[in-house]
Amino acid sequence: MAKSYAEELLSERNYVAGLYARLDAERARVKGKYGEALGGTGGSPMERDVEVRALAKVVKRLYAADNGLCFGRLDTISGEHSYIGRIGIFDERNEFAPLLLDWRAPAARAFYTATGATPENMRRRRQFHTRGRRVEGFTDEVLGRPDGAERGDAALLAAVNAPRGDGMRDIVATIQAEQDEIIRLDHPGVLVIEGGPGTGKTVVALHRVAYLLYTQRERMERHGVLVVGPNPSFLDHIGRVLPSLGESDVVFMTTGDLVPGMRVTAEDGPEAARLKGSLKILDVLRAAIADRQTLPEQPVPVALGGAEVRIDAETAEWAREEARASGLPHNEARGVFADVVAYVLTERAMTRIGRGWLTRAEREPWERLRADLAKELAGNDEFVAALDRLWPILAPEEVLASLYESPGADPVLRRADGRAWTVSDVPLLDELVDLLGRDRVAEQAAEEAGARERETEAEYAAGVLDSLVDRRDSMDDEDHLFATDLMYAEDLADRFVELDTRELAERAAADRDWTYRHIVVDEAQELSEMDWRVLMRRCPGRSFTVVGDLAQRRSPAGAASWDTMLEPYVPGRWVYRSLTVNYRTPAEIMDVAAALLAEFAPGIRPPDSVRACGVRPWARRVSGEELAAAVEEFTREEAGRDGTSVVIGPPGVPGAVPASETKGLEFDAVLVVEPERILADGPRGAAELYVALTRATQRLGVLHREPLPKALGGLAERAGVGA
């Protein structure tokens, strides 16, 4: 006899309550092990640190799973059923018997892909509606009906219609079939996900990261994952998704953060951004370095072995050719340059010193003299000063700043303050790190200083041990046992081992040479050719998830096509997938945005909205005196509603943010101010306005002072602000 809905609900509540009890027990067990590891004394400090870190990650995953632990159930045709949730939970008595399937497990895939037409051997999909730890209700979808074609969307529509919160939410309970295919795609190279506004491309990419960490955890965890976004607001917006899925070994950065310690304080004009983002800038950087590899205008005298020798232009030119031909970065090639010059100078000095009393046949005295002169030359202030003038040690910031400040600089690049860095300078500085290479002399000095410090600590430890031995000899047997039990030599030595206790994300963000197992690039259409060089260095395995929409490109140095950007780095190793359904932007608003898209990018089809909201977007013409009051009226009205809102406009509009700062974000209500001024910026302005119009999930309003742009003619003019 079939159970009633109330009986089924009670049964499901009891089952989910049992899952939470099992989760709490597992938390207590792992926390206990974590506490033991923190206070443990067995093994080396490094081994204990590894164990503590591993247990800390498990604790985080277990606590992240609390909200919405179990969100559904799958019933097979044969009558078996499986519960689907954020993590896997197993029977305490049988580790191979899952009480809850992790959503990423292969056995859980049908929860996202089964439809009425293709049930995949499933009879029913049940989705839970929960609040906290309590199941409030459920919705059933019967699969395998002859007239069934698509999966039910009650849960999906409930999610997309809900008011926006402070950040992006995961979609683990409502992943759609086209999204699931991308999330689980088995491709080792670069995956490009393109989709228009509201298609969920960002959240799909983040769920793909969670899936990769689940299926390839051992390979990926040691180096972590990098997520690159367009601005800090966007990173804050998406920052909760992966932690909510139990994943924390992820670094979030903008392109401006890719060189540690660098602060972006200025902005380039379109022409400067285009030139800096182009691969043509590589020739400019190489030329700037070559200009610092100089020849002496007059011979440089150097006192050596009681004789005076000179570094002339011919000698320096030979040394420069040899150094450049070595293929080494500039700073490292200085050693080649110095060796050639030193060889010439010692030869000349030997000839003068040995004239009249040494012959070339007397090899041993000559070699001894050569060694003495080379040693003397290494500490010769005149010689070192000459090297510093002819082949100086250079820093990336110094080279780039002098390039911009030089009177002979390209007018597009020239600026008064060469160190007022822009986002476009980041890849140039990163490139210069490789072109210049390391300062080996400074690194060797630092290593020697560190070695001396370690020797001092070791001597101190040895002294303490000697004093303990002397003290032990004067103790009775009981004291002797107490002293030797507490203090072994290796225990004392451990105290001088400095462990790096930072989390992986913190260590990776501070290390320019850190390499990642996988990189997610969001708003990738904005990245330049030079930006891609930086990212490819950060991921030698070339494993990327690239997210973007070419129609929204505003950067003059950004991607005109994915092929142009990616093929040079991963020829034949990148695949393209598109998302076509708009889950965020209602049809009423998307119709307005689509009219604009048809004007500035007629070859691109807008995504199809999955829903309508029943509220028409509106426009209102105001005077300059009325503008501030109209913006304030919108803000006041929206403050009384649930959800979020934003005012988007050009510079100078009180309370407005530029569209570029809202990329990837979503709001319940959006007010776009003076679209005619935004459009005045040409193709870049059209892309900006398209972004602005597609941020709203419920309500869109437009304030304009000049006549409404033709593309926005579908907006209904209203006399007042509000929906």
PDB file of N, CA and C in Angstrom, residues 273-330:
ATOM      1  N   ALA A 273      46.775  50.423 -23.411  1.00  0.00           N
ATOM      2  CA  ALA A 273      46.363  49.065 -23.037  1.00  0.00           C
ATOM      3  C   ALA A 273      46.503  48.114 -24.218  1.00  0.00           C
ATOM      4  N   ARG A 274      46.152  48.593 -25.416  1.00  0.00           N
ATOM      5  CA  ARG A 274      46.261  47.740 -26.603  1.00  0.00           C
ATOM      6  C   ARG A 274      47.721  47.382 -26.884  1.00  0.00           C
ATOM      7  N   LEU A 275      48.627  48.366 -26.797  1.00  0.00           N
ATOM      8  CA  LEU A 275      50.042  48.104 -27.072  1.00  0.00           C
ATOM      9  C   LEU A 275      50.661  47.203 -26.009  1.00  0.00           C
ATOM     10  N   LYS A 276      50.364  47.489 -24.742  1.00  0.00           N
ATOM     11  CA  LYS A 276      50.933  46.679 -23.665  1.00  0.00           C
ATOM     12  C   LYS A 276      50.412  45.251 -23.684  1.00  0.00           C
ATOM     13  N   GLY A 277      49.189  45.075 -24.135  1.00  0.00           N
ATOM     14  CA  GLY A 277      48.622  43.732 -24.165  1.00  0.00           C
ATOM     15  C   GLY A 277      49.050  42.914 -25.353  1.00  0.00           C
ATOM     16  N   SER A 278      49.640  43.564 -26.346  1.00  0.00           N
ATOM     17  CA  SER A 278      50.068  42.884 -27.562  1.00  0.00           C
ATOM     18  C   SER A 278      51.431  42.233 -27.385  1.00  0.00           C
ATOM     19  N   LEU A 279      51.681  41.162 -28.128  1.00  0.00           N
ATOM     20  CA  LEU A 279      52.999  40.521 -28.085  1.00  0.00           C
ATOM     21  C   LEU A 279      54.083  41.421 -28.655  1.00  0.00           C
ATOM     22  N   LYS A 280      53.700  42.488 -29.352  1.00  0.00           N
ATOM     23  CA  LYS A 280      54.699  43.431 -29.866  1.00  0.00           C
ATOM     24  C   LYS A 280      55.496  44.075 -28.742  1.00  0.00           C
ATOM     25  N   ILE A 281      54.914  44.152 -27.556  1.00  0.00           N
ATOM     26  CA  ILE A 281      55.602  44.789 -26.437  1.00  0.00           C
ATOM     27  C   ILE A 281      56.836  44.004 -26.026  1.00  0.00           C
ATOM     28  N   LEU A 282      56.896  42.714 -26.371  1.00  0.00           N
ATOM     29  CA  LEU A 282      58.075  41.917 -26.033  1.00  0.00           C
ATOM     30  C   LEU A 282      59.329  42.502 -26.657  1.00  0.00           C
ATOM     31  N   ASP A 283      59.225  42.962 -27.907  1.00  0.00           N
ATOM     32  CA  ASP A 283      60.389  43.580 -28.565  1.00  0.00           C
ATOM     33  C   ASP A 283      60.789  44.861 -27.848  1.00  0.00           C
ATOM     34  N   VAL A 284      59.809  45.610 -27.359  1.00  0.00           N
ATOM     35  CA  VAL A 284      60.101  46.846 -26.626  1.00  0.00           C
ATOM     36  C   VAL A 284      60.841  46.527 -25.328  1.00  0.00           C
ATOM     37  N   LEU A 285      60.399  45.489 -24.616  1.00  0.00           N
ATOM     38  CA  LEU A 285      61.063  45.114 -23.357  1.00  0.00           C
ATOM     39  C   LEU A 285      62.486  44.627 -23.602  1.00  0.00           C
ATOM     40  N   ARG A 286      62.655  43.801 -24.622  1.00  0.00           N
ATOM     41  CA  ARG A 286      64.005  43.299 -24.914  1.00  0.00           C
ATOM     42  C   ARG A 286      64.938  44.439 -25.309  1.00  0.00           C
ATOM     43  N   ALA A 287      64.400  45.388 -26.073  1.00  0.00           N
ATOM     44  CA  ALA A 287      65.221  46.534 -26.474  1.00  0.00           C
ATOM     45  C   ALA A 287      65.596  47.390 -25.266  1.00  0.00           C
ATOM     46  N   ALA A 288      64.653  47.528 -24.298  1.00  0.00           N
ATOM     47  CA  ALA A 288      64.943  48.319 -23.097  1.00  0.00           C
ATOM     48  C   ALA A 288      66.076  47.685 -22.292  1.00  0.00           C
ATOM     49  N   ILE A 289      66.113  46.366 -22.258  1.00  0.00           N
ATOM     50  CA  ILE A 289      67.205  45.675 -21.551  1.00  0.00           C
ATOM     51  C   ILE A 289      68.503  45.818 -22.336  1.00  0.00           C
ATOM     52  N   ALA A 290      68.421  45.627 -23.647  1.00  0.00           N
ATOM     53  CA  ALA A 290      69.625  45.727 -24.480  1.00  0.00           C
ATOM     54  C   ALA A 290      70.253  47.114 -24.379  1.00  0.00           C
ATOM     55  N   ASP A 291      69.420  48.142 -24.215  1.00  0.00           N
ATOM     56  CA  ASP A 291      69.940  49.503 -24.092  1.00  0.00           C
ATOM     57  C   ASP A 291      70.788  49.688 -22.840  1.00  0.00           C
ATOM     58  N   ARG A 292      70.589  48.822 -21.850  1.00  0.00           N
ATOM     59  CA  ARG A 292      71.379  48.917 -20.608  1.00  0.00           C
ATOM     60  C   ARG A 292      72.666  48.102 -20.688  1.00  0.00           C
ATOM     61  N   GLN A 293      72.863  47.375 -21.770  1.00  0.00           N
ATOM     62  CA  GLN A 293      74.091  46.599 -22.000  1.00  0.00           C
ATOM     63  C   GLN A 293      74.987  47.450 -22.888  1.00  0.00           C
ATOM     64  N   THR A 294      75.783  48.328 -22.265  1.00  0.00           N
ATOM     65  CA  THR A 294      76.454  49.405 -22.996  1.00  0.00           C
ATOM     66  C   THR A 294      77.928  49.111 -23.253  1.00  0.00           C
ATOM     67  N   LEU A 295      78.516  49.949 -24.106  1.00  0.00           N
ATOM     68  CA  LEU A 295      79.949  49.925 -24.395  1.00  0.00           C
ATOM     69  C   LEU A 295      80.559  51.227 -23.876  1.00  0.00           C
ATOM     70  N   PRO A 296      81.804  51.197 -23.420  1.00  0.00           N
ATOM     71  CA  PRO A 296      82.414  52.434 -22.893  1.00  0.00           C
ATOM     72  C   PRO A 296      82.750  53.407 -24.025  1.00  0.00           C
ATOM     73  N   GLU A 297      82.419  54.691 -23.788  1.00  0.00           N
ATOM     74  CA  GLU A 297      82.786  55.696 -24.787  1.00  0.00           C
ATOM     75  C   GLU A 297      84.293  55.912 -24.802  1.00  0.00           C
ATOM     76  N   GLN A 298      84.897  55.811 -23.623  1.00  0.00           N
ATOM     77  CA  GLN A 298      86.348  55.907 -23.482  1.00  0.00           C
ATOM     78  C   GLN A 298      86.835  54.683 -22.718  1.00  0.00           C
ATOM     79  N   PRO A 299      88.072  54.184 -23.013  1.00  0.00           N
ATOM     80  CA  PRO A 299      88.594  53.031 -22.270  1.00  0.00           C
ATOM     81  C   PRO A 299      88.563  53.277 -20.764  1.00  0.00           C
ATOM     82  N   VAL A 300      88.165  52.245 -20.028  1.00  0.00           N
ATOM     83  CA  VAL A 300      88.046  52.346 -18.565  1.00  0.00           C
ATOM     84  C   VAL A 300      89.310  51.752 -17.933  1.00  0.00           C
ATOM     85  N   PRO A 301      90.108  52.559 -17.211  1.00  0.00           N
ATOM     86  CA  PRO A 301      91.343  52.030 -16.605  1.00  0.00           C
ATOM     87  C   PRO A 301      91.048  51.195 -15.370  1.00  0.00           C
ATOM     88  N   VAL A 302      91.808  50.115 -15.228  1.00  0.00           N
ATOM     89  CA  VAL A 302      91.688  49.238 -14.064  1.00  0.00           C
ATOM     90  C   VAL A 302      93.097  48.870 -13.610  1.00  0.00           C
ATOM     91  N   ALA A 303      93.414  49.130 -12.344  1.00  0.00           N
ATOM     92  CA  ALA A 303      94.723  48.759 -11.790  1.00  0.00           C
ATOM     93  C   ALA A 303      94.700  47.286 -11.424  1.00  0.00           C
ATOM     94  N   LEU A 304      95.690  46.538 -11.976  1.00  0.00           N
ATOM     95  CA  LEU A 304      95.703  45.091 -11.756  1.00  0.00           C
ATOM     96  C   LEU A 304      97.136  44.582 -11.713  1.00  0.00           C
ATOM     97  N   GLY A 305      97.534  44.016 -10.561  1.00  0.00           N
ATOM     98  CA  GLY A 305      98.871  43.441 -10.413  1.00  0.00           C
ATOM     99  C   GLY A 305      99.977  44.450 -10.579  1.00  0.00           C
ATOM    100  N   GLY A 306      99.715  45.682 -10.199  1.00  0.00           N
ATOM    101  CA  GLY A 306     100.737  46.706 -10.325  1.00  0.00           C
ATOM    102  C   GLY A 306     100.794  47.333 -11.699  1.00  0.00           C
ATOM    103  N   ALA A 307      99.944  46.870 -12.617  1.00  0.00           N
ATOM    104  CA  ALA A 307      99.896  47.441 -13.958  1.00  0.00           C
ATOM    105  C   ALA A 307      98.529  48.060 -14.189  1.00  0.00           C
ATOM    106  N   GLU A 308      98.484  48.939 -15.170  1.00  0.00           N
ATOM    107  CA  GLU A 308      97.190  49.515 -15.544  1.00  0.00           C
ATOM    108  C   GLU A 308      96.728  48.886 -16.852  1.00  0.00           C
ATOM    109  N   VAL A 309      95.518  48.299 -16.817  1.00  0.00           N
ATOM    110  CA  VAL A 309      94.921  47.740 -18.018  1.00  0.00           C
ATOM    111  C   VAL A 309      93.609  48.472 -18.267  1.00  0.00           C
ATOM    112  N   ARG A 310      93.074  48.350 -19.488  1.00  0.00           N
ATOM    113  CA  ARG A 310      91.889  49.122 -19.845  1.00  0.00           C
ATOM    114  C   ARG A 310      90.803  48.231 -20.458  1.00  0.00           C
ATOM    115  N   ILE A 311      89.568  48.571 -20.114  1.00  0.00           N
ATOM    116  CA  ILE A 311      88.416  47.939 -20.762  1.00  0.00           C
ATOM    117  C   ILE A 311      88.019  48.853 -21.911  1.00  0.00           C
ATOM    118  N   ASP A 312      88.328  48.448 -23.116  1.00  0.00           N
ATOM    119  CA  ASP A 312      87.994  49.282 -24.266  1.00  0.00           C
ATOM    120  C   ASP A 312      86.694  48.794 -24.905  1.00  0.00           C
ATOM    121  N   ALA A 313      86.193  49.535 -25.879  1.00  0.00           N
ATOM    122  CA  ALA A 313      84.918  49.220 -26.530  1.00  0.00           C
ATOM    123  C   ALA A 313      84.972  47.873 -27.234  1.00  0.00           C
ATOM    124  N   GLU A 314      86.134  47.541 -27.826  1.00  0.00           N
ATOM    125  CA  GLU A 314      86.267  46.277 -28.535  1.00  0.00           C
ATOM    126  C   GLU A 314      86.127  45.093 -27.582  1.00  0.00           C
ATOM    127  N   THR A 315      86.769  45.198 -26.434  1.00  0.00           N
ATOM    128  CA  THR A 315      86.675  44.128 -25.426  1.00  0.00           C
ATOM    129  C   THR A 315      85.237  43.986 -24.922  1.00  0.00           C
ATOM    130  N   ALA A 316      84.609  45.128 -24.596  1.00  0.00           N
ATOM    131  CA  ALA A 316      83.237  45.091 -24.073  1.00  0.00           C
ATOM    132  C   ALA A 316      82.268  44.544 -25.113  1.00  0.00           C
ATOM    133  N   GLU A 317      82.496  44.868 -26.379  1.00  0.00           N
ATOM    134  CA  GLU A 317      81.607  44.373 -27.429  1.00  0.00           C
ATOM    135  C   GLU A 317      81.723  42.860 -27.575  1.00  0.00           C
ATOM    136  N   TRP A 318      82.952  42.343 -27.517  1.00  0.00           N
ATOM    137  CA  TRP A 318      83.148  40.896 -27.568  1.00  0.00           C
ATOM    138  C   TRP A 318      82.437  40.216 -26.398  1.00  0.00           C
ATOM    139  N   ALA A 319      82.629  40.790 -25.191  1.00  0.00           N
ATOM    140  CA  ALA A 319      81.994  40.226 -23.997  1.00  0.00           C
ATOM    141  C   ALA A 319      80.470  40.281 -24.125  1.00  0.00           C
ATOM    142  N   ARG A 320      79.945  41.382 -24.678  1.00  0.00           N
ATOM    143  CA  ARG A 320      78.502  41.518 -24.819  1.00  0.00           C
ATOM    144  C   ARG A 320      77.936  40.479 -25.791  1.00  0.00           C
ATOM    145  N   GLU A 321      78.639  40.257 -26.889  1.00  0.00           N
ATOM    146  CA  GLU A 321      78.193  39.257 -27.859  1.00  0.00           C
ATOM    147  C   GLU A 321      78.169  37.861 -27.246  1.00  0.00           C
ATOM    148  N   GLU A 322      79.197  37.543 -26.469  1.00  0.00           N
ATOM    149  CA  GLU A 322      79.250  36.230 -25.830  1.00  0.00           C
ATOM    150  C   GLU A 322      78.131  36.077 -24.798  1.00  0.00           C
ATOM    151  N   ALA A 323      77.890  37.134 -24.029  1.00  0.00           N
ATOM    152  CA  ALA A 323      76.847  37.083 -22.997  1.00  0.00           C
ATOM    153  C   ALA A 323      75.470  36.923 -23.635  1.00  0.00           C
ATOM    154  N   ARG A 324      75.202  37.677 -24.705  1.00  0.00           N
ATOM    155  CA  ARG A 324      73.903  37.569 -25.372  1.00  0.00           C
ATOM    156  C   ARG A 324      73.739  36.205 -26.026  1.00  0.00           C
ATOM    157  N   ALA A 325      74.816  35.689 -26.588  1.00  0.00           N
ATOM    158  CA  ALA A 325      74.759  34.393 -27.266  1.00  0.00           C
ATOM    159  C   ALA A 325      74.560  33.242 -26.286  1.00  0.00           C
ATOM    160  N   SER A 326      74.809  33.477 -24.999  1.00  0.00           N
ATOM    161  CA  SER A 326      74.665  32.404 -24.005  1.00  0.00           C
ATOM    162  C   SER A 326      73.208  31.983 -23.827  1.00  0.00           C
ATOM    163  N   GLY A 327      72.278  32.875 -24.181  1.00  0.00           N
ATOM    164  CA  GLY A 327      70.860  32.576 -24.004  1.00  0.00           C
ATOM    165  C   GLY A 327      70.377  32.734 -22.577  1.00  0.00           C
ATOM    166  N   LEU A 328      71.242  33.159 -21.691  1.00  0.00           N
ATOM    167  CA  LEU A 328      70.866  33.350 -20.290  1.00  0.00           C
ATOM    168  C   LEU A 328      70.119  34.660 -20.112  1.00  0.00           C
ATOM    169  N   PRO A 329      69.259  34.770 -19.089  1.00  0.00           N
ATOM    170  CA  PRO A 329      68.641  36.053 -18.775  1.00  0.00           C
ATOM    171  C   PRO A 329      69.714  37.092 -18.447  1.00  0.00           C
ATOM    172  N   HIS A 330      69.349  38.350 -18.562  1.00  0.00           N
ATOM    173  CA  HIS A 330      70.315  39.439 -18.443  1.00  0.00           C
ATOM    174  C   HIS A 330      71.182  39.345 -17.183  1.00  0.00           C
TER     175      HIS A 330
END
